mmCIF file of C-alpha atoms in Angstrom:
data_model
loop_
_atom_site.group_PDB
_atom_site.id
_atom_site.type_symbol
_atom_site.label_atom_id
_atom_site.label_comp_id
_atom_site.label_asym_id
_atom_site.label_seq_id
_atom_site.Cartn_x
_atom_site.Cartn_y
_atom_site.Cartn_z
ATOM 1 C CA MET U 1371 5.511 -42.574 -61.990
ATOM 2 C CA PRO U 1372 5.651 -39.502 -59.781
ATOM 3 C CA PHE U 1373 3.282 -39.276 -56.829
ATOM 4 C CA ASP U 1374 0.383 -36.981 -57.590
ATOM 5 C CA GLY U 1375 -1.995 -37.692 -54.738
ATOM 6 C CA TRP U 1376 -4.840 -40.115 -54.117
ATOM 7 C CA PRO U 1377 -7.839 -39.906 -56.467
ATOM 8 C CA GLU U 1378 -11.382 -39.634 -55.156
ATOM 9 C CA GLU U 1379 -11.806 -43.326 -55.995
ATOM 10 C CA ALA U 1380 -9.460 -44.245 -53.117
ATOM 11 C CA LEU U 1381 -11.802 -42.649 -50.581
ATOM 12 C CA GLU U 1382 -14.861 -44.148 -52.294
ATOM 13 C CA PHE U 1383 -13.190 -47.568 -52.061
ATOM 14 C CA TYR U 1384 -12.863 -47.241 -48.319
ATOM 15 C CA ASP U 1385 -16.355 -45.863 -47.930
ATOM 16 C CA GLY U 1386 -17.619 -48.960 -49.695
ATOM 17 C CA LEU U 1387 -15.407 -51.264 -47.627
ATOM 18 C CA ALA U 1388 -16.762 -49.746 -44.413
ATOM 19 C CA ALA U 1389 -20.266 -50.586 -45.593
ATOM 20 C CA ASP U 1390 -19.441 -54.029 -46.947
ATOM 21 C CA ASN U 1391 -16.343 -55.524 -45.365
ATOM 22 C CA SER U 1392 -16.508 -58.775 -47.234
ATOM 23 C CA LYS U 1393 -14.432 -60.918 -49.584
ATOM 24 C CA ALA U 1394 -17.011 -60.342 -52.311
ATOM 25 C CA TYR U 1395 -16.593 -56.567 -52.141
ATOM 26 C CA TRP U 1396 -12.834 -56.873 -51.972
ATOM 27 C CA THR U 1397 -12.619 -59.183 -54.906
ATOM 28 C CA ALA U 1398 -14.934 -56.984 -57.031
ATOM 29 C CA GLN U 1399 -12.981 -53.819 -56.079
ATOM 30 C CA LYS U 1400 -9.433 -55.196 -55.960
ATOM 31 C CA ALA U 1401 -8.350 -53.416 -59.157
ATOM 32 C CA VAL U 1402 -9.562 -50.099 -57.671
ATOM 33 C CA TYR U 1403 -7.569 -50.769 -54.501
ATOM 34 C CA GLU U 1404 -4.425 -51.571 -56.447
ATOM 35 C CA ASP U 1405 -4.631 -48.550 -58.751
ATOM 36 C CA ALA U 1406 -6.207 -45.836 -56.631
ATOM 37 C CA VAL U 1407 -4.921 -46.783 -53.145
ATOM 38 C CA LEU U 1408 -1.852 -49.004 -53.277
ATOM 39 C CA ARG U 1409 -0.121 -47.448 -56.286
ATOM 40 C CA PRO U 1410 -0.139 -43.857 -54.947
ATOM 41 C CA MET U 1411 1.111 -45.124 -51.577
ATOM 42 C CA THR U 1412 3.944 -46.957 -53.281
ATOM 43 C CA GLU U 1413 4.880 -43.878 -55.324
ATOM 44 C CA LEU U 1414 4.779 -41.672 -52.233
ATOM 45 C CA LEU U 1415 7.097 -43.924 -50.275
ATOM 46 C CA GLU U 1416 9.522 -44.226 -53.175
ATOM 47 C CA GLU U 1417 9.865 -40.443 -53.244
ATOM 48 C CA LEU U 1418 10.288 -40.113 -49.487
ATOM 49 C CA ALA U 1419 12.627 -43.053 -48.915
ATOM 50 C CA ALA U 1420 15.843 -41.218 -49.803
ATOM 51 C CA GLU U 1421 15.248 -38.657 -47.034
ATOM 52 C CA PHE U 1422 13.409 -40.675 -44.395
ATOM 53 C CA GLY U 1423 14.508 -44.285 -44.801
ATOM 54 C CA GLU U 1424 13.326 -47.720 -45.781
ATOM 55 C CA ALA U 1425 9.600 -48.148 -46.312
ATOM 56 C CA ARG U 1426 7.116 -50.984 -46.207
ATOM 57 C CA ILE U 1427 3.395 -51.167 -46.718
ATOM 58 C CA PHE U 1428 1.268 -53.202 -44.294
ATOM 59 C CA ARG U 1429 -0.943 -55.959 -45.613
ATOM 60 C CA PRO U 1430 -4.622 -55.030 -45.982
ATOM 61 C CA TYR U 1431 -5.851 -58.069 -44.081
ATOM 62 C CA ARG U 1432 -6.818 -57.918 -40.397
ATOM 63 C CA ASP U 1433 -5.596 -60.456 -37.821
ATOM 64 C CA VAL U 1434 -8.904 -61.685 -36.494
ATOM 65 C CA ARG U 1435 -7.638 -64.638 -34.452
ATOM 66 C CA PHE U 1436 -8.153 -62.959 -31.101
ATOM 67 C CA SER U 1437 -10.684 -60.304 -32.065
ATOM 68 C CA ALA U 1438 -14.464 -60.327 -31.630
ATOM 69 C CA ASP U 1439 -14.663 -58.287 -34.864
ATOM 70 C CA LYS U 1440 -14.175 -60.791 -37.672
ATOM 71 C CA SER U 1441 -14.300 -58.314 -40.552
ATOM 72 C CA PRO U 1442 -11.392 -59.444 -42.755
ATOM 73 C CA TYR U 1443 -10.019 -56.166 -44.184
ATOM 74 C CA LYS U 1444 -8.526 -53.041 -42.714
ATOM 75 C CA THR U 1445 -10.462 -49.867 -43.533
ATOM 76 C CA HIS U 1446 -7.218 -47.978 -44.158
ATOM 77 C CA ILE U 1447 -3.850 -48.483 -45.805
ATOM 78 C CA GLY U 1448 -0.825 -47.993 -43.543
ATOM 79 C CA ALA U 1449 2.932 -47.906 -44.164
ATOM 80 C CA MET U 1450 6.168 -47.342 -42.317
ATOM 81 C CA ILE U 1451 8.726 -44.910 -43.669
ATOM 82 C CA GLY U 1452 11.856 -44.903 -41.517
ATOM 83 C CA THR U 1453 10.531 -44.439 -37.988
ATOM 84 C CA GLY U 1454 7.394 -42.762 -39.269
ATOM 85 C CA TYR U 1455 3.981 -43.997 -40.231
ATOM 86 C CA VAL U 1456 1.556 -42.895 -42.951
ATOM 87 C CA GLN U 1457 -2.143 -43.823 -43.177
ATOM 88 C CA LEU U 1458 -4.939 -43.161 -45.606
ATOM 89 C CA SER U 1459 -8.605 -43.907 -44.957
ATOM 90 C CA ALA U 1460 -12.000 -42.518 -45.953
ATOM 91 C CA GLU U 1461 -11.504 -39.912 -43.175
ATOM 92 C CA GLY U 1462 -8.346 -38.523 -44.777
ATOM 93 C CA LEU U 1463 -4.599 -38.686 -44.260
ATOM 94 C CA ALA U 1464 -2.685 -39.266 -41.024
ATOM 95 C CA ALA U 1465 0.957 -39.547 -39.992
ATOM 96 C CA GLY U 1466 2.761 -40.596 -36.859
ATOM 97 C CA ASP U 1467 6.257 -40.990 -35.462
ATOM 98 C CA GLY U 1468 7.831 -42.219 -32.192
ATOM 99 C CA MET U 1469 7.542 -45.503 -30.362
ATOM 100 C CA TYR U 1470 3.994 -46.788 -30.124
ATOM 101 C CA GLY U 1471 5.016 -49.515 -27.742
ATOM 102 C CA MET U 1472 8.219 -50.293 -25.857
ATOM 103 C CA SER U 1473 9.677 -53.602 -24.784
ATOM 104 C CA PRO U 1474 10.644 -54.008 -21.092
ATOM 105 C CA SER U 1475 14.273 -53.101 -21.781
ATOM 106 C CA GLN U 1476 13.241 -50.105 -23.864
ATOM 107 C CA LEU U 1477 10.811 -48.903 -21.272
ATOM 108 C CA ASP U 1478 13.520 -49.113 -18.587
ATOM 109 C CA ARG U 1479 15.957 -47.035 -20.724
ATOM 110 C CA TYR U 1480 13.157 -44.578 -21.547
ATOM 111 C CA ARG U 1481 12.320 -43.953 -17.902
ATOM 112 C CA ARG U 1482 15.957 -43.615 -16.892
ATOM 113 C CA ALA U 1483 16.460 -41.057 -19.666
ATOM 114 C CA VAL U 1484 13.347 -39.097 -18.738
ATOM 115 C CA ALA U 1485 14.502 -38.959 -15.083
ATOM 116 C CA HIS U 1486 18.032 -37.850 -16.138
ATOM 117 C CA ASP U 1487 18.851 -34.243 -15.419
ATOM 118 C CA ARG U 1488 19.952 -33.526 -19.009
ATOM 119 C CA ALA U 1489 18.125 -36.072 -21.216
ATOM 120 C CA GLY U 1490 14.759 -35.535 -19.555
ATOM 121 C CA PRO U 1491 14.546 -31.776 -20.053
ATOM 122 C CA GLY U 1492 15.761 -32.433 -23.617
ATOM 123 C CA LEU U 1493 12.687 -34.523 -24.258
ATOM 124 C CA GLU U 1494 10.452 -31.830 -22.744
ATOM 125 C CA GLN U 1495 11.954 -29.314 -25.163
ATOM 126 C CA VAL U 1496 11.454 -31.682 -28.091
ATOM 127 C CA VAL U 1497 7.798 -32.260 -27.212
ATOM 128 C CA ALA U 1498 7.176 -28.525 -26.714
ATOM 129 C CA GLY U 1499 8.857 -27.695 -30.023
ATOM 130 C CA ILE U 1500 6.705 -30.169 -31.911
ATOM 131 C CA GLY U 1501 3.607 -28.884 -30.198
ATOM 132 C CA GLN U 1502 4.386 -25.356 -31.334
ATOM 133 C CA GLN U 1503 4.022 -26.636 -34.880
ATOM 134 C CA GLY U 1504 0.553 -27.869 -34.229
ATOM 135 C CA ILE U 1505 1.401 -31.526 -33.811
ATOM 136 C CA GLY U 1506 0.439 -33.348 -30.662
ATOM 137 C CA VAL U 1507 2.712 -35.744 -28.758
ATOM 138 C CA SER U 1508 1.003 -38.123 -26.393
ATOM 139 C CA GLY U 1509 1.597 -41.311 -24.433
ATOM 140 C CA ARG U 1510 0.251 -44.809 -24.981
ATOM 141 C CA ASP U 1511 -0.903 -47.070 -22.133
ATOM 142 C CA VAL U 1512 -0.353 -44.283 -19.638
ATOM 143 C CA LEU U 1513 -0.014 -45.445 -16.074
ATOM 144 C CA LYS U 1514 -2.415 -44.004 -13.531
ATOM 145 C CA THR U 1515 0.334 -43.700 -10.947
ATOM 146 C CA ALA U 1516 4.080 -43.286 -10.910
ATOM 147 C CA PRO U 1517 6.084 -46.270 -12.238
ATOM 148 C CA ARG U 1518 7.755 -48.355 -9.583
ATOM 149 C CA GLY U 1519 10.988 -46.754 -8.317
ATOM 150 C CA TYR U 1520 10.049 -43.193 -9.328
ATOM 151 C CA PRO U 1521 8.535 -40.576 -7.014
ATOM 152 C CA ALA U 1522 4.991 -39.413 -7.691
ATOM 153 C CA ASP U 1523 6.136 -35.777 -7.448
ATOM 154 C CA HIS U 1524 8.895 -36.080 -10.062
ATOM 155 C CA PRO U 1525 8.938 -32.946 -12.241
ATOM 156 C CA ARG U 1526 8.464 -35.109 -15.381
ATOM 157 C CA ILE U 1527 6.000 -37.559 -13.909
ATOM 158 C CA GLY U 1528 3.700 -37.148 -16.866
ATOM 159 C CA LEU U 1529 6.384 -38.416 -19.319
ATOM 160 C CA LEU U 1530 7.426 -41.128 -16.868
ATOM 161 C CA ARG U 1531 3.945 -42.613 -16.880
ATOM 162 C CA TYR U 1532 4.095 -43.194 -20.653
ATOM 163 C CA LYS U 1533 4.618 -46.756 -21.879
ATOM 164 C CA GLY U 1534 4.905 -45.453 -25.436
ATOM 165 C CA VAL U 1535 5.305 -41.967 -26.892
ATOM 166 C CA VAL U 1536 3.899 -40.900 -30.313
ATOM 167 C CA ALA U 1537 3.563 -37.756 -32.339
ATOM 168 C CA TRP U 1538 0.355 -37.930 -34.392
ATOM 169 C CA HIS U 1539 -1.500 -35.690 -36.827
ATOM 170 C CA GLU U 1540 -4.607 -36.121 -38.953
ATOM 171 C CA TRP U 1541 -5.710 -34.158 -42.016
ATOM 172 C CA PRO U 1542 -9.371 -34.388 -43.068
ATOM 173 C CA VAL U 1543 -10.284 -34.867 -46.686
ATOM 174 C CA GLU U 1544 -9.364 -31.744 -48.673
ATOM 175 C CA PRO U 1545 -8.770 -31.090 -52.388
ATOM 176 C CA TRP U 1546 -4.982 -31.154 -51.905
ATOM 177 C CA LEU U 1547 -5.201 -34.884 -51.057
ATOM 178 C CA GLU U 1548 -5.616 -35.497 -54.783
ATOM 179 C CA THR U 1549 -2.343 -33.669 -55.572
ATOM 180 C CA ALA U 1550 1.362 -33.884 -54.884
ATOM 181 C CA ALA U 1551 0.751 -31.538 -51.940
ATOM 182 C CA ALA U 1552 -0.097 -34.654 -49.903
ATOM 183 C CA ARG U 1553 3.608 -35.644 -50.086
ATOM 184 C CA ASP U 1554 4.599 -32.240 -48.784
ATOM 185 C CA ARG U 1555 2.276 -32.599 -45.790
ATOM 186 C CA VAL U 1556 3.740 -36.004 -44.837
ATOM 187 C CA ALA U 1557 7.315 -34.813 -45.441
ATOM 188 C CA GLY U 1558 6.764 -31.722 -43.359
ATOM 189 C CA PHE U 1559 5.342 -33.811 -40.502
ATOM 190 C CA LEU U 1560 8.322 -36.192 -40.556
ATOM 191 C CA ARG U 1561 10.820 -33.317 -40.564
ATOM 192 C CA THR U 1562 9.046 -31.653 -37.654
ATOM 193 C CA THR U 1563 8.944 -34.868 -35.564
ATOM 194 C CA ARG U 1564 12.485 -35.964 -36.395
ATOM 195 C CA PRO U 1565 13.865 -34.579 -33.051
ATOM 196 C CA LEU U 1566 11.567 -37.005 -31.259
ATOM 197 C CA SER U 1567 12.690 -40.025 -33.249
ATOM 198 C CA ARG U 1568 16.322 -38.967 -32.760
ATOM 199 C CA TRP U 1569 15.836 -38.578 -28.998
ATOM 200 C CA LEU U 1570 14.309 -42.058 -28.841
ATOM 201 C CA GLU U 1571 17.041 -43.545 -30.986
ATOM 202 C CA GLU U 1572 19.760 -42.046 -28.788
ATOM 203 C CA HIS U 1573 18.248 -42.764 -25.363
ATOM 204 C CA VAL U 1574 15.971 -45.817 -25.900
ATOM 205 C CA GLY U 1575 17.204 -47.688 -28.922
ATOM 206 C CA ALA U 1576 16.087 -51.072 -30.154
ATOM 207 C CA PRO U 1577 14.623 -53.922 -28.065
ATOM 208 C CA ALA U 1578 17.087 -56.399 -26.546
ATOM 209 C CA GLU U 1579 17.885 -59.315 -28.823
ATOM 210 C CA HIS U 1580 15.925 -61.823 -26.742
ATOM 211 C CA GLU U 1581 12.847 -59.550 -26.935
ATOM 212 C CA THR U 1582 12.700 -59.716 -30.768
ATOM 213 C CA ARG U 1583 12.785 -63.494 -31.066
#
C-alpha cells in the first residue's frame, strides 16, 4: 500500500507507552503498534529505498543490560534509510544523516580531511549550505580542546574537535504528519543533507575491517 502518513493512533500509542512502559501495555497495544506505527514506517521506507538506499527498521526493545533505566521499550520507532535516519515519536517526526560515531580509523581520516587545504573548506561549504536550508549540523562527543597533533588555533578547530558529525532536524506534530506530505519532508531532508554523506563517504569511509568484528 502507498504511504499516506501516520494516523493519530500512532502518537496516542507512544503517549500511552511513555505513561506505562510495561509488557502488559505493549501486549495489549501490539496490534496498534503494528498497524499504526510499524506499517506506515515500512511503507515509507519502501517508497524511499529506490532513491536513498537500503532500509532497516530498528527493534522496539531497549538494551537495558548496562542502563539504570530498565523500561523495556523504546518510546519511538527508528529506521535507517541509506546513510539517513528517520524517527517517529509522540513529539513528532525527526530525521538525521551523517556519522553519529566514528571508529578510531575513521576519526583519523576525518581529522586529516578537515585539516586538508581542499577537503576541509569543502566540508565547511557543505555545512554552511545545509544550514542555509534550516537544518543544523553539529558534532557528537565534542572535545574541549584540540585533538592531539593539531594546533588549537587551526582555522577549522571547531570541526576538528568533533568525534562524530550529524545533520538533524525535528518536526513537531502537525496535520501533515497524517498525510503523504510526511514522506516529502523526509525525502527533502535527505536530499539536502546528501552532500554531507557524500563528503563523509569520500573522505572518511567505512571502519577498518578489524574494527567491525
